[in-house]
Amino acid sequence: IAANFFGPQKNTYIRVSLPAVCFVWQIAMVVLFGVFIRYDEESDEKGWNEYKKSHNITSNIENDFYFRYPSFQDVHVMIFVGFGFLMTFLKRYSFGGVGFNFLIAAFGLQWALLMQGWFHALDPVTGKITIGIESLINADFCCAGSLIAYGALLGKVSPVQLMVVTLFGVTLFAVEEYIILDLLHCRDAGGSMVIHTFGGYYGLAISWVLYRPNLNLSKRLNGSVYHSDLFAMIGALFLWMFWPSFNSAITNHGAGQHRTVINTYLALASCVLTTFAISSMGQKKGKLDMVHIQNATLAAGVAMGTAAEFMITPYGSIIVGFCCGIISTFGYLYVTPFLEKKLKLQDTCGIHNLHAVPGMLGGFVGAIVAATATEEIYGKEGLIETFGLTGKYVNRTMSTQGGYQAAGTCVAIAFGLVGGVCVGFILRFPIWGDPADDFCFDDEAYWELPEDEETIPPVLEYNNHMINKHHDTHESQFSLEES
Amino acid sequence: IAANFFGPQKNTYIRVSLPAVCFVWQIAMVVLFGVFIRYDEESDEKGWNEYKKSHNITSNIENDFYFRYPSFQDVHVMIFVGFGFLMTFLKRYSFGGVGFNFLIAAFGLQWALLMQGWFHALDPVTGKITIGIESLINADFCCAGSLIAYGALLGKVSPVQLMVVTLFGVTLFAVEEYIILDLLHCRDAGGSMVIHTFGGYYGLAISWVLYRPNLNLSKRLNGSVYHSDLFAMIGALFLWMFWPSFNSAITNHGAGQHRTVINTYLALASCVLTTFAISSMGQKKGKLDMVHIQNATLAAGVAMGTAAEFMITPYGSIIVGFCCGIISTFGYLYVTPFLEKKLKLQDTCGIHNLHAVPGMLGGFVGAIVAATATEEIYGKEGLIETFGLTGKYVNRTMSTQGGYQAAGTCVAIAFGLVGGVCVGFILRFPIWGDPADDFCFDDEAYWELPEDEETIPPVLEYNNHMINKHHDTHESQFSLEES
Amino acid sequence: IAANFFGPQKNTYIRVSLPAVCFVWQIAMVVLFGVFIRYDEESDEKGWNEYKKSHNITSNIENDFYFRYPSFQDVHVMIFVGFGFLMTFLKRYSFGGVGFNFLIAAFGLQWALLMQGWFHALDPVTGKITIGIESLINADFCCAGSLIAYGALLGKVSPVQLMVVTLFGVTLFAVEEYIILDLLHCRDAGGSMVIHTFGGYYGLAISWVLYRPNLNLSKRLNGSVYHSDLFAMIGALFLWMFWPSFNSAITNHGAGQHRTVINTYLALASCVLTTFAISSMGQKKGKLDMVHIQNATLAAGVAMGTAAEFMITPYGSIIVGFCCGIISTFGYLYVTPFLEKKLKLQDTCGIHNLHAVPGMLGGFVGAIVAATATEEIYGKEGLIETFGLTGKYVNRTMSTQGGYQAAGTCVAIAFGLVGGVCVGFILRFPIWGDPADDFCFDDEAYWELPEDEETIPPVLEYNNHMINKHHDTHESQFSLEES
């Protein structure tokens, strides 16, 4: 009868499909890495010694490793603890939140090294991709797109579906990144466009196709408890604190990285205050909502992804943060419920407000700041370095650059929406082990769960038990039977 | 009736005051940053290119960013996760602990950039403040003073009051820092004096003025539960682990930063053992107390704030740690209860034992180590560099320097006490939305709380429910109505 | 009666023994540090100025501090948060997991500085040990051996016993490290042999000697609850994310550190996928087990400890990770239960599968990769640098080196097993305060525990209570008495 009401009965049995996907794809990675991936000249033992000689470098500190490794580790923390724990907020889907995030990021970064390598680092002579620390950062970035999409799907899909989301997500990412960064020659070091806009709309489009009309059958589990909100706060804070590293990780050495950190730091701080303000205003009793504090405070980092490396000025950064806190919190208060009711768009984590809209805004902010860049502010050399105006781009004017930046944002939106719809239809095949509408947001579907907390004997009773037993074992056993 | 007994009925409605304060102050930040704040020559695109030419620098690695960024990120983690999660230990004030910490640090660091800039980095020609990575570290440090004060007030004040505490706290900090570091020309890289002594006494003085005679009405919530103690342990450990970065973040490049890390690392390790020892001795059954482990183990980091950059020797560091663990744990066992009973001083987190006393000790340890510094140990060049004995300080003897260091500690205490009393009286106006005596330590006052944990249907019952439903939906619905 | 059945009644009273051990040993540290430990030439103020002059160094960035400090802080996080929180997974031993980890690491690192100093850094002229940032990393590494051993003993020993385990563990570590790295001249930067193989077998041997036939009396507490598994996941992820820093922390500057990071990063990613696959296959319903995700995903980091700095190639790293995920998860599924039943080996955290076996594998992988190293791949200079083939090792062939690497692994196993058995017998003296068989895995033994969670008044009832009280205080008091 249930099947009649709610469509064909779903089955969350993944004992065949998940191991199969993991094994086959991981073996494919081994083969493809064997054929294509090699160390670059700064990580190869022989290569680095030759590089030092040919470039007349005397100190190992000039290795790109020392410019980027601290940022890389911060980005790595954001991907695994940041995104992972931000998604532990549901009362009974914390294992799935942090666990599946772990799985798909671990797969995604390997696939990203290949996909990004083919598009950006394939040596035409040797046919090999060479990787170094910057490749690892880019691979982590590339995963982020799919992890953002996971935010919209949280609790409603199986891990096998998530692997599919990641496989296509990384592939689409590499293509749109190639178009935006190489063909349009945009700058987007922190990925407002290529990561957040793309990832946000990709996830929203998938979720739209996978709309579940009876999702309210799982309503009782679609919420947090006190301690799950604190776990999510760990993720939120690590994202917030390390976002300056995220945006600066692959910017230019020297003043480039330095300035990007300052701009992101200021925008994020400003965003916190307006988030608290709107969160309090949005509720009759003026109470704050943890969902806003965990998410909307991060919107400024997203929106500074493109412009943070430009000379946006410190107060420009603060203004961007100011607006983002307002827009994002409004989104959580009014837009997400509206989208669910009117557009049939179920967005578990509200990525529309944290990634899609702030990312798009960030793309346009970047376009404006680029269009208004002058030699007076950057210096001649600085303008060329910051926007990479060498080779065939040597004559591009700044207003043209701004136009291309805006165009890049549109490319990211288009890739996200079209790609997401296609992937969404693939995910509707009834073979992926996703849960029924009344079994969403529940770790019970895919995880061996420990017994419940109440099985711990309370301390006092236990102590009495101990005392009794030492006096008279039999009596205490009787009392246990009685209770 | 309650109102008659406990004074005028308090009202925690902050829907007007909190947004107003956040918006107005954040808009003030935008304006002031627009007027005053600019990139410094190492983060400005044009400036850095010119700096490199004028200083004959060939490599970007010489940018101060690469000397300080890893330490900056560690300090940033300490401020937001360290302080924030250390204050989640209360069973029902964890949201307030980590959430309000987030709010006031985000405001405080912006205001600190301005206040510290006006005192230390205002260009007399352009009238601008220039900022770089060291400014960000100092801004984080400056916030720490107010966050320490929050520790004494935790659970008893409204977020609006905390914004006021931070506004004045940062202002007072900038002034006392100017007096201690510039006028008295003390050295205090890790802030034993300017951060911990000031912040500790500032918070204690405020708490003393805000004494609540009927606070025991909230006694049932003034304690931890098992998992809230674990959340607090996350904060404690991140503070403990990153304290070497805290003390070394703005010390001299090279041996200065290197030595500061070693000294702080050793003192902290030593402190852990004596904390465990006293904690066990302090209880009849010899059991350990999580409060001590979370807090007293950190006292060594506080006490090494001044002396860690000096040649205190490794065993000197260990001795300082040894003593701090004992003193701080004794404080938690005996002094805090004494202060509450006799001095009417309610100190939720025990900042007296973690910041005020160890900070003061650290100031005097620094004075002694400075007074005994010799050219034989530091070398001529090293002595000048370590104590900044250039310009008008070129003839200052080391014993004079020691005297000034001791005087600096007294300045910090005085600023904390006097400033705290004044701010305390401001906070007594009945307009700030602080909770009534029987409503303290309760997130219910300012946060939308999720439903309670017990509303999660137990796994077994839920499974039965599933099985039933698939057999006969109606029957299971009946049984639901019955229960 | 209980005593008759279960042996002499155990007593967990440690109010004398724990403080005594902490105080006496810490005072010994003060004395020994005073006699032996000094700053090295890169952290000494005078020394560094002279070093710069004598080595013609112009920039402070050449100080080893800047090559190693970011990795050091990551390792520090792994030791205290990584190991500490990984051991919070038990429902009622989380305080002991993270707390005793904290205690023994803080003692162990001090003792390690001395022990490793005497073996590796004792100046024959001055009789002093000089320490710098690399010494701190090595001290943290040395602790790791004892912390691994703690994993096998978790919940079954007293903190005093753990101090003994650490005292001997660090001592044995320093000796076997001296034999393996200095006498056999093996390379083992990430410690597959010296840390993981030794630590794993050391812990297993101790646990074997301390076998408790009636441990099932504590069975009800030997498991996790939902939120304790999430705390453990924090530890697991910080270990996973920072393992590239662990393996690269003391490798050669430049390409050495760079390549080690890449190799470890790839192996870990690969390991995640095979762990998920086997975990799902290993259970009838195909559900995932958090124990596997928390532990087996880390095995690749352990197994890459020796080979990561070699030119193992990216796909070689992925293959190692692939195999480790399978082997380690199989271990958790089948080997640990087998060892407990057949070999009477109780291994709480399963260190056999996470450290002992992967570490041993890592030793042999390292031997194979070393034996197959050629001048063609490394370059002449690179081969000498990577394997340290200078001085009396200048003529050692690579196949000989491989043989010595394999021999080193055997030395580590032997030291672990023999040392562990000896220490185990010492721990069987009935003076250490370890818990009875029915009192294991219980923080109640050594910690002041907070009251239970259910004592928090539910929000609704509390609100009613408030309303009542404001209307009629007496009535609400009556109702409280009745309930």
Tab-separated table of N, CA and C in Angstrom, chain A residues 15 19 22 26 30 33-34 39 42-46 48 53 59 63 65-66 69 72-73 76-77 80-81 85 91-95 99 102 106 109-110 113 132-133 136 140 227 231 443-444 446-448 450-451 456-457 459 462-463 469, chain C residues 62 67 74 91-92 220 224-227 229-230 234 240-242 245 253-255 257-259 261 263 265-266 269-270 272-273 276-277 280-281 283-284 286-288 290 311 313 315 318-319 322 376-377 381-382 386 438-439 442 444 453:
chain	number	residue	atom	x	y	z
A	15	ARG	N	25.246	-2.783	-0.982
A	15	ARG	CA	26.383	-3.658	-0.747
A	15	ARG	C	27.079	-4.077	-2.037
A	19	PRO	N	30.592	-0.765	-3.318
A	19	PRO	CA	31.925	-1.337	-3.516
A	19	PRO	C	32.317	-1.409	-4.990
A	22	CYS	N	33.377	2.073	-6.122
A	22	CYS	CA	34.653	2.451	-5.491
A	22	CYS	C	35.814	1.686	-6.116
A	26	GLN	N	38.490	3.416	-8.627
A	26	GLN	CA	39.818	3.569	-8.051
A	26	GLN	C	40.861	2.831	-8.891
A	30	VAL	N	44.249	4.283	-10.783
A	30	VAL	CA	45.610	3.716	-10.790
A	30	VAL	C	46.140	3.680	-12.212
A	33	PHE	N	46.605	7.312	-13.655
A	33	PHE	CA	47.765	7.954	-13.037
A	33	PHE	C	49.055	7.330	-13.572
A	34	GLY	N	49.038	6.021	-13.744
A	34	GLY	CA	50.229	5.354	-14.279
A	34	GLY	C	50.578	5.859	-15.663
A	39	TYR	N	55.688	13.757	-11.420
A	39	TYR	CA	56.076	14.907	-10.604
A	39	TYR	C	56.464	16.073	-11.506
A	42	GLU	N	59.493	20.899	-9.712
A	42	GLU	CA	59.806	21.353	-8.356
A	42	GLU	C	59.614	20.264	-7.313
A	43	SER	N	59.042	19.150	-7.705
A	43	SER	CA	58.903	18.043	-6.754
A	43	SER	C	59.705	16.814	-7.186
A	44	ASP	N	60.215	16.835	-8.404
A	44	ASP	CA	61.047	15.736	-8.879
A	44	ASP	C	62.475	15.935	-8.384
A	45	GLU	N	63.075	14.880	-7.861
A	45	GLU	CA	64.407	15.006	-7.273
A	45	GLU	C	65.411	15.540	-8.293
A	46	LYS	N	65.453	14.903	-9.440
A	46	LYS	CA	66.392	15.311	-10.484
A	46	LYS	C	65.977	16.658	-11.067
A	48	TRP	N	64.322	19.197	-9.838
A	48	TRP	CA	64.535	20.375	-9.012
A	48	TRP	C	66.000	20.766	-8.963
A	53	LYS	N	69.807	24.827	-10.975
A	53	LYS	CA	70.990	25.221	-11.752
A	53	LYS	C	70.598	26.143	-12.906
A	59	SER	N	68.770	28.871	-3.111
A	59	SER	CA	68.124	28.402	-1.891
A	59	SER	C	66.866	27.586	-2.195
A	63	ASN	N	61.493	27.185	-3.763
A	63	ASN	CA	60.556	26.178	-4.254
A	63	ASN	C	59.123	26.632	-3.969
A	65	PHE	N	56.680	25.205	-3.156
A	65	PHE	CA	56.150	24.547	-1.966
A	65	PHE	C	56.053	25.504	-0.784
A	66	TYR	N	57.091	26.319	-0.563
A	66	TYR	CA	57.130	27.155	0.629
A	66	TYR	C	56.239	28.387	0.506
A	69	TYR	N	52.396	25.941	0.650
A	69	TYR	CA	52.005	24.815	1.493
A	69	TYR	C	51.119	25.203	2.674
A	72	PHE	N	47.747	25.588	1.334
A	72	PHE	CA	47.200	24.301	0.921
A	72	PHE	C	46.604	23.550	2.103
A	73	GLN	N	47.333	23.495	3.204
A	73	GLN	CA	46.819	22.741	4.344
A	73	GLN	C	45.542	23.374	4.884
A	76	HIS	N	42.810	22.313	2.583
A	76	HIS	CA	42.528	20.903	2.843
A	76	HIS	C	41.612	20.758	4.070
A	77	VAL	N	41.890	21.525	5.103
A	77	VAL	CA	41.032	21.507	6.293
A	77	VAL	C	39.620	21.987	5.949
A	80	PHE	N	37.680	19.074	4.088
A	80	PHE	CA	37.314	17.859	4.822
A	80	PHE	C	36.645	18.151	6.164
A	81	VAL	N	37.198	19.068	6.937
A	81	VAL	CA	36.545	19.401	8.211
A	81	VAL	C	35.520	20.513	8.014
A	85	PHE	N	32.013	19.014	8.448
A	85	PHE	CA	31.296	19.243	9.696
A	85	PHE	C	30.166	20.251	9.544
A	91	LYS	N	20.050	16.187	12.863
A	91	LYS	CA	20.105	15.415	14.110
A	91	LYS	C	20.512	13.968	13.888
A	92	ARG	N	20.134	13.382	12.752
A	92	ARG	CA	20.442	11.969	12.496
A	92	ARG	C	21.054	11.754	11.118
A	93	TYR	N	21.780	12.758	10.607
A	93	TYR	CA	22.478	12.525	9.344
A	93	TYR	C	23.918	13.025	9.424
A	94	SER	N	24.445	13.116	10.637
A	94	SER	CA	25.802	13.624	10.804
A	94	SER	C	26.835	12.663	10.229
A	95	PHE	N	26.619	11.352	10.384
A	95	PHE	CA	27.557	10.390	9.805
A	95	PHE	C	27.595	10.565	8.284
A	99	GLY	N	30.790	11.818	6.573
A	99	GLY	CA	31.351	10.604	5.975
A	99	GLY	C	31.310	10.614	4.459
A	102	PHE	N	33.662	13.037	2.949
A	102	PHE	CA	35.010	12.458	2.957
A	102	PHE	C	35.215	11.572	1.724
A	106	ALA	N	37.627	12.553	-1.511
A	106	ALA	CA	38.793	11.706	-1.760
A	106	ALA	C	38.799	11.176	-3.191
A	109	LEU	N	39.236	14.514	-5.764
A	109	LEU	CA	40.537	15.157	-5.952
A	109	LEU	C	41.431	14.363	-6.889
A	110	GLN	N	41.285	13.050	-6.899
A	110	GLN	CA	42.079	12.255	-7.843
A	110	GLN	C	41.610	12.505	-9.275
A	113	LEU	N	42.728	15.903	-10.511
A	113	LEU	CA	44.120	16.002	-10.968
A	113	LEU	C	44.225	15.587	-12.432
A	132	GLY	N	52.315	19.444	-8.953
A	132	GLY	CA	53.042	20.001	-7.812
A	132	GLY	C	52.030	20.503	-6.804
A	133	ILE	N	52.481	21.302	-5.872
A	133	ILE	CA	51.607	21.725	-4.787
A	133	ILE	C	50.410	22.528	-5.308
A	136	LEU	N	47.652	20.273	-6.357
A	136	LEU	CA	46.868	19.717	-5.243
A	136	LEU	C	45.822	20.725	-4.768
A	140	ASP	N	41.745	20.222	-4.838
A	140	ASP	CA	40.844	20.450	-3.711
A	140	ASP	C	39.746	21.437	-4.102
A	227	HIS	N	23.521	19.598	20.198
A	227	HIS	CA	24.924	19.279	19.963
A	227	HIS	C	25.268	19.129	18.495
A	231	PHE	N	28.513	20.789	16.445
A	231	PHE	CA	29.425	20.148	15.486
A	231	PHE	C	29.464	20.946	14.190
A	443	ASP	N	20.635	8.381	8.986
A	443	ASP	CA	21.852	7.586	8.844
A	443	ASP	C	21.572	6.092	8.882
A	444	GLU	N	20.451	5.734	9.442
A	444	GLU	CA	20.061	4.326	9.509
A	444	GLU	C	20.116	3.659	8.130
A	446	TYR	N	22.315	3.956	5.656
A	446	TYR	CA	23.614	3.556	5.096
A	446	TYR	C	24.678	3.269	6.142
A	447	TRP	N	24.361	3.423	7.403
A	447	TRP	CA	25.387	3.297	8.433
A	447	TRP	C	24.941	2.330	9.523
A	448	GLU	N	25.887	1.550	10.010
A	448	GLU	CA	25.724	0.811	11.249
A	448	GLU	C	25.708	1.820	12.382
A	450	PRO	N	25.480	3.086	16.352
A	450	PRO	CA	25.652	2.586	17.727
A	450	PRO	C	24.308	2.619	18.454
A	451	GLU	N	24.230	1.844	19.529
A	451	GLU	CA	23.006	1.860	20.324
A	451	GLU	C	22.775	3.261	20.870
A	456	ILE	N	23.483	3.870	28.453
A	456	ILE	CA	24.552	4.045	29.440
A	456	ILE	C	23.921	4.067	30.818
A	457	PRO	N	24.358	3.197	31.702
A	457	PRO	CA	23.766	3.229	33.041
A	457	PRO	C	24.119	4.536	33.727
A	459	VAL	N	25.254	7.242	36.370
A	459	VAL	CA	26.405	7.114	37.259
A	459	VAL	C	25.989	6.650	38.646
A	462	TYR	N	24.803	3.112	38.902
A	462	TYR	CA	25.923	2.231	38.683
A	462	TYR	C	26.755	2.097	39.950
A	463	ASN	N	26.978	3.229	40.625
A	463	ASN	CA	27.772	3.172	41.847
A	463	ASN	C	27.077	2.312	42.898
A	469	LYS	N	27.114	-4.994	44.914
A	469	LYS	CA	27.731	-6.223	44.452
A	469	LYS	C	28.856	-6.657	45.383
C	62	GLU	N	66.182	32.019	5.594
C	62	GLU	CA	66.971	30.789	5.475
C	62	GLU	C	67.008	29.998	6.782
C	67	PHE	N	61.298	26.663	7.061
C	67	PHE	CA	61.091	25.457	6.261
C	67	PHE	C	60.183	24.464	6.982
C	74	ASP	N	51.265	21.322	12.225
C	74	ASP	CA	50.338	20.274	11.803
C	74	ASP	C	50.590	18.985	12.582
C	91	LYS	N	31.789	5.484	24.545
C	91	LYS	CA	30.673	6.283	25.048
C	91	LYS	C	30.959	6.946	26.378
C	92	ARG	N	31.748	6.301	27.223
C	92	ARG	CA	32.030	6.845	28.543
C	92	ARG	C	33.512	6.844	28.874
C	220	ARG	N	29.261	-3.448	28.322
C	220	ARG	CA	28.233	-2.450	28.041
C	220	ARG	C	28.826	-1.080	27.737
C	224	SER	N	30.505	2.810	21.175
C	224	SER	CA	30.334	4.245	20.975
C	224	SER	C	28.870	4.645	21.097
C	225	VAL	N	28.627	5.937	21.175
C	225	VAL	CA	27.292	6.481	20.935
C	225	VAL	C	27.405	7.421	19.742
C	226	TYR	N	26.271	7.896	19.267
C	226	TYR	CA	26.250	8.691	18.033
C	226	TYR	C	27.231	9.860	18.086
C	227	HIS	N	27.162	10.654	19.146
C	227	HIS	CA	27.998	11.850	19.183
C	227	HIS	C	29.445	11.549	19.514
C	229	ASP	N	31.078	9.123	18.308
C	229	ASP	CA	31.656	8.796	17.008
C	229	ASP	C	31.984	10.051	16.207
C	230	LEU	N	31.185	11.094	16.393
C	230	LEU	CA	31.492	12.342	15.686
C	230	LEU	C	32.720	13.021	16.266
C	234	ILE	N	36.462	13.921	14.297
C	234	ILE	CA	37.312	15.117	14.292
C	234	ILE	C	38.775	14.704	14.355
C	240	TRP	N	44.087	12.527	9.106
C	240	TRP	CA	44.091	12.276	7.661
C	240	TRP	C	44.604	13.490	6.887
C	241	MET	N	44.087	14.672	7.241
C	241	MET	CA	44.444	15.877	6.485
C	241	MET	C	45.899	16.262	6.660
C	242	PHE	N	46.420	16.067	7.875
C	242	PHE	CA	47.763	16.555	8.163
C	242	PHE	C	48.835	15.492	7.985
C	245	SER	N	51.871	16.460	6.127
C	245	SER	CA	52.839	17.211	6.926
C	245	SER	C	53.651	16.291	7.826
C	253	HIS	N	64.845	19.640	2.499
C	253	HIS	CA	64.290	20.889	1.977
C	253	HIS	C	64.081	20.783	0.464
C	254	GLY	N	63.111	21.542	-0.043
C	254	GLY	CA	62.919	21.639	-1.488
C	254	GLY	C	62.096	20.497	-2.041
C	255	ALA	N	62.614	19.844	-3.087
C	255	ALA	CA	61.848	18.793	-3.748
C	255	ALA	C	61.505	17.653	-2.791
C	257	GLN	N	60.594	17.670	0.522
C	257	GLN	CA	59.332	17.916	1.228
C	257	GLN	C	58.162	17.959	0.248
C	258	HIS	N	58.393	18.593	-0.886
C	258	HIS	CA	57.350	18.761	-1.891
C	258	HIS	C	56.800	17.404	-2.347
C	259	ARG	N	57.705	16.502	-2.704
C	259	ARG	CA	57.299	15.200	-3.240
C	259	ARG	C	56.635	14.341	-2.167
C	261	VAL	N	54.825	15.277	0.284
C	261	VAL	CA	53.439	15.713	0.448
C	261	VAL	C	52.559	15.135	-0.644
C	263	ASN	N	52.960	12.467	-2.533
C	263	ASN	CA	52.793	11.018	-2.409
C	263	ASN	C	51.827	10.640	-1.291
C	265	TYR	N	49.495	12.498	0.128
C	265	TYR	CA	48.157	13.001	-0.239
C	265	TYR	C	47.449	12.009	-1.154
C	266	LEU	N	48.141	11.500	-2.157
C	266	LEU	CA	47.509	10.590	-3.113
C	266	LEU	C	47.192	9.244	-2.478
C	269	ALA	N	44.094	9.495	-0.299
C	269	ALA	CA	42.845	9.613	-1.050
C	269	ALA	C	42.413	8.251	-1.581
C	270	SER	N	43.350	7.526	-2.116
C	270	SER	CA	43.058	6.201	-2.672
C	270	SER	C	42.547	5.252	-1.593
C	272	VAL	N	40.856	5.865	1.010
C	272	VAL	CA	39.487	6.132	1.442
C	272	VAL	C	38.503	5.299	0.636
C	273	LEU	N	38.715	5.222	-0.664
C	273	LEU	CA	37.744	4.524	-1.506
C	273	LEU	C	37.712	3.029	-1.219
C	276	PHE	N	35.906	2.396	2.162
C	276	PHE	CA	34.447	2.425	2.046
C	276	PHE	C	33.943	1.145	1.364
C	277	ALA	N	34.640	0.698	0.336
C	277	ALA	CA	34.190	-0.484	-0.401
C	277	ALA	C	34.169	-1.716	0.505
C	280	SER	N	31.531	-1.612	3.373
C	280	SER	CA	30.173	-1.926	2.935
C	280	SER	C	30.025	-3.417	2.624
C	281	MET	N	31.023	-4.006	1.988
C	281	MET	CA	30.952	-5.428	1.655
C	281	MET	C	30.974	-6.314	2.894
C	283	GLN	N	29.490	-6.217	5.637
C	283	GLN	CA	28.313	-6.306	6.496
C	283	GLN	C	27.143	-6.784	5.651
C	284	LYS	N	26.344	-7.661	6.227
C	284	LYS	CA	25.261	-8.280	5.467
C	284	LYS	C	24.388	-7.271	4.737
C	286	GLY	N	25.173	-4.315	3.950
C	286	GLY	CA	25.930	-3.376	3.142
C	286	GLY	C	26.114	-2.011	3.765
C	287	LYS	N	25.851	-1.931	5.078
C	287	LYS	CA	25.988	-0.634	5.731
C	287	LYS	C	27.436	-0.368	6.129
C	288	LEU	N	27.782	0.905	6.189
C	288	LEU	CA	29.144	1.316	6.514
C	288	LEU	C	29.352	1.341	8.021
C	290	MET	N	31.462	3.095	11.098
C	290	MET	CA	32.250	4.272	11.442
C	290	MET	C	33.661	3.913	11.910
C	311	MET	N	61.242	8.409	-4.792
C	311	MET	CA	60.559	8.647	-6.076
C	311	MET	C	59.638	7.461	-6.360
C	313	THR	N	56.720	7.446	-7.332
C	313	THR	CA	55.799	7.853	-8.408
C	313	THR	C	54.373	8.027	-7.874
C	315	TYR	N	51.495	7.087	-9.149
C	315	TYR	CA	50.631	5.898	-9.212
C	315	TYR	C	51.108	4.836	-8.237
C	318	ILE	N	49.353	5.653	-5.125
C	318	ILE	CA	47.937	5.275	-5.167
C	318	ILE	C	47.759	3.774	-4.968
C	319	ILE	N	48.673	3.008	-5.517
C	319	ILE	CA	48.583	1.550	-5.338
C	319	ILE	C	48.773	1.180	-3.868
C	322	PHE	N	45.601	1.996	-2.117
C	322	PHE	CA	44.589	1.026	-2.524
C	322	PHE	C	44.676	-0.240	-1.659
C	376	GLU	N	69.488	7.199	-12.767
C	376	GLU	CA	68.713	7.733	-13.892
C	376	GLU	C	67.489	8.505	-13.397
C	377	ILE	N	66.851	7.969	-12.363
C	377	ILE	CA	65.633	8.603	-11.860
C	377	ILE	C	65.951	9.773	-10.938
C	381	GLU	N	73.375	13.501	-7.838
C	381	GLU	CA	73.286	14.334	-6.636
C	381	GLU	C	72.054	13.966	-5.812
C	382	GLY	N	70.937	13.767	-6.509
C	382	GLY	CA	69.681	13.460	-5.831
C	382	GLY	C	69.740	12.145	-5.083
C	386	THR	N	69.051	12.018	-1.188
C	386	THR	CA	67.846	11.341	-0.709
C	386	THR	C	68.178	10.231	0.276
C	438	ASP	N	35.286	-5.129	35.772
C	438	ASP	CA	33.937	-4.600	35.554
C	438	ASP	C	33.892	-3.085	35.671
C	439	PHE	N	35.034	-2.464	35.633
C	439	PHE	CA	35.092	-1.008	35.799
C	439	PHE	C	35.959	-0.377	34.700
C	442	ASP	N	35.492	3.258	31.676
C	442	ASP	CA	34.597	4.111	32.450
C	442	ASP	C	35.362	5.289	33.051
C	444	GLU	N	34.346	7.295	35.107
C	444	GLU	CA	34.026	7.377	36.527
C	444	GLU	C	35.224	7.020	37.417
C	453	GLU	N	22.879	14.411	31.446
C	453	GLU	CA	22.201	15.352	30.559
C	453	GLU	C	20.733	15.539	30.911
